[in-house]
Amino acid sequence: MRWCEREKEGCRSVSPVLNTKGSFPIVMVGTTGMIGSDVTIGTSNLEVELERIHAQQEDSKTLDLIQQTMAEEEVKLGSSKPMIATQQELVENRVPLPYRDQCAHLLIPLNKCRSAEFFLPWKCESERHTYEKCEYELVMERMLQMQKIRALEEKKKAQQRQGNGAGIPLIPSPANA
């Protein structure tokens, strides 16, 4: 299958279009952004024109898919906070594995203060506050990420339901008699 023979002449846009009659796709290659000016695989001019019209109608769906993929790229997993404490520092200060996160650099002085003050609850309040605030921000960041991921999944499911046409329309359309 050839995508573009005339790359030297400025062939820029390549648009795959599904063939409604056959099982193989018709690939339409256009010059300077025009879809359908040169067909690499196809049968007749009438089918080419029908497919071009079909492609223009599906451009809005393509734009929606592009926007959706861009929105998916915005959801980045992980934390935006850098890991400040090194693994060697964490090992030297005996920080347990579950606590080795982006706030571990605040836990090291907190644990030193706690051991120096004999774990009295009214001591080391400022260190504890900064550590707990950091942990809270990490939790809130993860919650926002999950909220974005769930919203994207709902959007995908809604598009699949709308695309399949499996639902019963609330307003019936009149018969074309």
Short mmCIF file of C-alpha atoms in Angstrom, two decimals:
data_model
loop_
_atom_site.label_atom_id
_atom_site.label_comp_id
_atom_site.label_asym_id
_atom_site.label_seq_id
_atom_site.Cartn_x
_atom_site.Cartn_y
_atom_site.Cartn_z
CA MET A 1 0.00 0.00 0.00
CA ARG A 2 1.39 3.41 -0.97
CA TRP A 3 0.69 6.48 1.12
CA CYS A 4 2.09 9.19 -1.09
CA GLU A 5 3.99 8.92 -4.35
CA ARG A 6 4.35 12.64 -4.85
CA GLU A 7 6.20 13.68 -1.71
CA LYS A 8 8.49 15.85 -3.82
CA GLU A 9 5.51 17.78 -5.22
CA GLY A 10 4.20 18.73 -1.77
CA CYS A 11 1.88 15.88 -0.82
CA ARG A 12 0.98 16.78 2.75
CA SER A 13 -2.26 15.30 4.00
CA VAL A 14 -2.97 11.61 4.29
CA SER A 15 -6.46 10.61 5.40
CA PRO A 16 -7.61 7.00 5.77
CA VAL A 17 -11.32 6.62 5.03
CA LEU A 18 -13.33 3.46 5.59
CA ASN A 19 -14.94 1.92 2.54
CA THR A 20 -18.61 1.16 3.15
CA LYS A 21 -18.91 -1.44 0.38
CA GLY A 22 -15.71 -3.43 0.59
CA SER A 23 -13.61 -4.85 3.35
CA PHE A 24 -10.41 -2.97 2.45
CA PRO A 25 -9.92 0.68 3.31
CA ILE A 26 -9.77 3.43 0.73
CA VAL A 27 -6.85 5.71 1.47
CA MET A 28 -7.26 9.23 0.19
CA VAL A 29 -4.16 11.34 -0.28
CA GLY A 30 -4.52 15.04 -0.96
CA THR A 31 -2.13 17.81 -1.90
CA THR A 32 -2.00 21.02 0.14
CA GLY A 33 -4.67 19.88 2.55
CA MET A 34 -7.36 18.88 0.04
CA ILE A 35 -8.73 15.43 0.77
CA GLY A 36 -9.55 13.29 -2.23
CA SER A 37 -7.53 14.88 -5.03
CA ASP A 38 -5.41 11.76 -5.57
CA VAL A 39 -6.53 8.24 -4.66
CA THR A 40 -3.98 5.49 -4.21
CA ILE A 41 -6.45 2.62 -3.61
CA GLY A 42 -10.02 2.75 -4.92
CA THR A 43 -12.34 1.70 -7.69
CA SER A 44 -14.52 4.40 -9.25
CA ASN A 45 -14.87 8.18 -9.18
CA LEU A 46 -18.36 7.96 -7.68
CA GLU A 47 -17.08 5.93 -4.73
CA VAL A 48 -14.23 8.38 -4.30
CA GLU A 49 -16.65 11.32 -4.14
CA LEU A 50 -18.88 9.50 -1.67
CA GLU A 51 -15.92 8.66 0.50
CA ARG A 52 -14.70 12.28 0.37
CA ILE A 53 -18.10 13.49 1.58
CA HIS A 54 -18.06 10.83 4.28
CA ALA A 55 -14.56 11.95 5.34
CA GLN A 56 -15.66 15.58 5.60
CA GLN A 57 -18.56 14.56 7.83
CA GLU A 58 -16.22 12.57 10.06
CA ASP A 59 -13.72 15.43 10.39
CA SER A 60 -15.65 16.65 13.43
CA LYS A 61 -15.34 13.18 15.01
CA THR A 62 -11.61 13.20 14.22
CA LEU A 63 -11.20 16.58 15.90
CA ASP A 64 -13.00 15.25 18.97
CA LEU A 65 -10.64 12.26 19.09
CA ILE A 66 -7.61 14.54 18.76
CA GLN A 67 -8.88 16.73 21.59
CA GLN A 68 -9.52 13.63 23.68
CA THR A 69 -5.98 12.32 23.16
CA MET A 70 -4.60 15.75 24.03
CA ALA A 71 -6.69 15.72 27.21
CA GLU A 72 -5.36 12.24 28.02
CA GLU A 73 -1.82 13.48 27.64
CA GLU A 74 -2.54 16.22 30.18
CA VAL A 75 -3.18 13.62 32.88
CA LYS A 76 0.30 12.72 33.94
CA LEU A 77 0.72 10.04 36.53
CA GLY A 78 3.03 10.57 39.45
CA SER A 79 3.74 13.59 41.56
CA SER A 80 4.79 17.02 40.43
CA LYS A 81 7.01 17.33 43.51
CA PRO A 82 10.62 16.25 43.10
CA MET A 83 12.25 13.63 45.28
CA ILE A 84 14.67 15.66 47.39
CA ALA A 85 16.10 13.04 49.77
CA THR A 86 18.42 10.49 48.21
CA GLN A 87 18.14 6.76 48.81
CA GLN A 88 21.40 6.79 50.75
CA GLU A 89 20.07 9.46 53.13
CA LEU A 90 16.86 7.48 53.63
CA VAL A 91 18.80 4.32 54.43
CA GLU A 92 21.14 6.15 56.85
CA ASN A 93 18.18 7.67 58.71
CA ARG A 94 16.26 4.38 58.73
CA VAL A 95 13.16 5.71 57.02
CA PRO A 96 10.74 2.80 56.48
CA LEU A 97 9.97 1.88 52.87
CA PRO A 98 6.29 2.95 52.93
CA TYR A 99 7.35 6.47 53.98
CA ARG A 100 9.93 7.00 51.22
CA ASP A 101 7.95 9.39 49.10
CA GLN A 102 8.34 13.04 47.99
CA CYS A 103 7.89 14.18 51.63
CA ALA A 104 10.61 11.96 53.09
CA HIS A 105 13.04 14.88 53.25
CA LEU A 106 10.70 16.41 55.85
CA LEU A 107 10.33 13.18 57.79
CA ILE A 108 14.07 12.91 58.53
CA PRO A 109 14.26 16.08 60.70
CA LEU A 110 10.88 15.24 62.24
CA ASN A 111 12.08 11.83 63.40
CA LYS A 112 15.32 13.35 64.74
CA CYS A 113 13.30 15.92 66.69
CA ARG A 114 10.94 13.25 68.00
CA SER A 115 13.78 11.07 69.29
CA ALA A 116 15.53 14.10 70.84
CA GLU A 117 12.33 15.20 72.60
CA PHE A 118 11.37 11.67 73.76
CA PHE A 119 8.30 11.56 71.49
CA LEU A 120 6.35 14.11 73.51
CA PRO A 121 3.24 15.01 71.50
CA TRP A 122 3.46 18.79 72.14
CA LYS A 123 7.02 18.98 70.85
CA CYS A 124 8.14 19.22 67.18
CA GLU A 125 4.81 20.73 66.09
CA SER A 126 6.23 22.85 63.26
CA GLU A 127 8.12 19.90 61.73
CA ARG A 128 5.07 17.67 62.05
CA HIS A 129 2.85 20.33 60.49
CA THR A 130 5.12 20.79 57.46
CA TYR A 131 5.37 17.01 56.97
CA GLU A 132 1.61 16.45 57.27
CA LYS A 133 0.91 19.37 54.92
CA CYS A 134 3.25 17.86 52.34
CA GLU A 135 1.53 14.48 52.66
CA TYR A 136 -1.89 16.16 52.36
CA GLU A 137 -0.82 17.92 49.15
CA LEU A 138 0.37 14.60 47.69
CA VAL A 139 -2.95 12.94 48.50
CA MET A 140 -4.92 15.82 47.00
CA GLU A 141 -2.80 15.69 43.85
CA ARG A 142 -3.47 11.96 43.46
CA MET A 143 -7.19 12.54 44.00
CA LEU A 144 -7.27 15.20 41.27
CA GLN A 145 -5.43 12.87 38.90
CA MET A 146 -7.96 10.10 39.55
CA GLN A 147 -10.82 12.55 39.07
CA LYS A 148 -9.41 13.54 35.66
CA ILE A 149 -8.91 9.89 34.69
CA ARG A 150 -12.49 9.00 35.71
CA ALA A 151 -13.86 11.98 33.74
CA LEU A 152 -11.95 10.83 30.64
CA GLU A 153 -13.26 7.28 31.05
CA GLU A 154 -16.83 8.58 31.37
CA LYS A 155 -16.34 10.69 28.27
CA LYS A 156 -15.06 7.65 26.36
CA LYS A 157 -18.01 5.54 27.49
CA ALA A 158 -20.46 8.28 26.50
CA GLN A 159 -18.85 8.55 23.06
CA GLN A 160 -19.01 4.78 22.62
CA ARG A 161 -22.68 4.74 23.60
CA GLN A 162 -23.40 7.64 21.29
CA GLY A 163 -21.36 6.13 18.45
CA ASN A 164 -23.00 2.70 18.70
CA GLY A 165 -26.52 4.10 18.71
CA ALA A 166 -27.51 1.39 21.17
CA GLY A 167 -29.77 3.68 23.16
CA ILE A 168 -33.42 4.42 22.48
CA PRO A 169 -33.91 8.03 21.41
CA LEU A 170 -36.04 10.12 23.75
CA ILE A 171 -37.62 12.07 20.91
CA PRO A 172 -38.77 9.82 18.08
CA SER A 173 -37.95 10.95 14.57
CA PRO A 174 -40.81 11.14 12.05
CA ALA A 175 -41.06 8.50 9.37
CA ASN A 176 -39.62 9.41 5.99
CA ALA A 177 -42.60 8.54 3.86
#
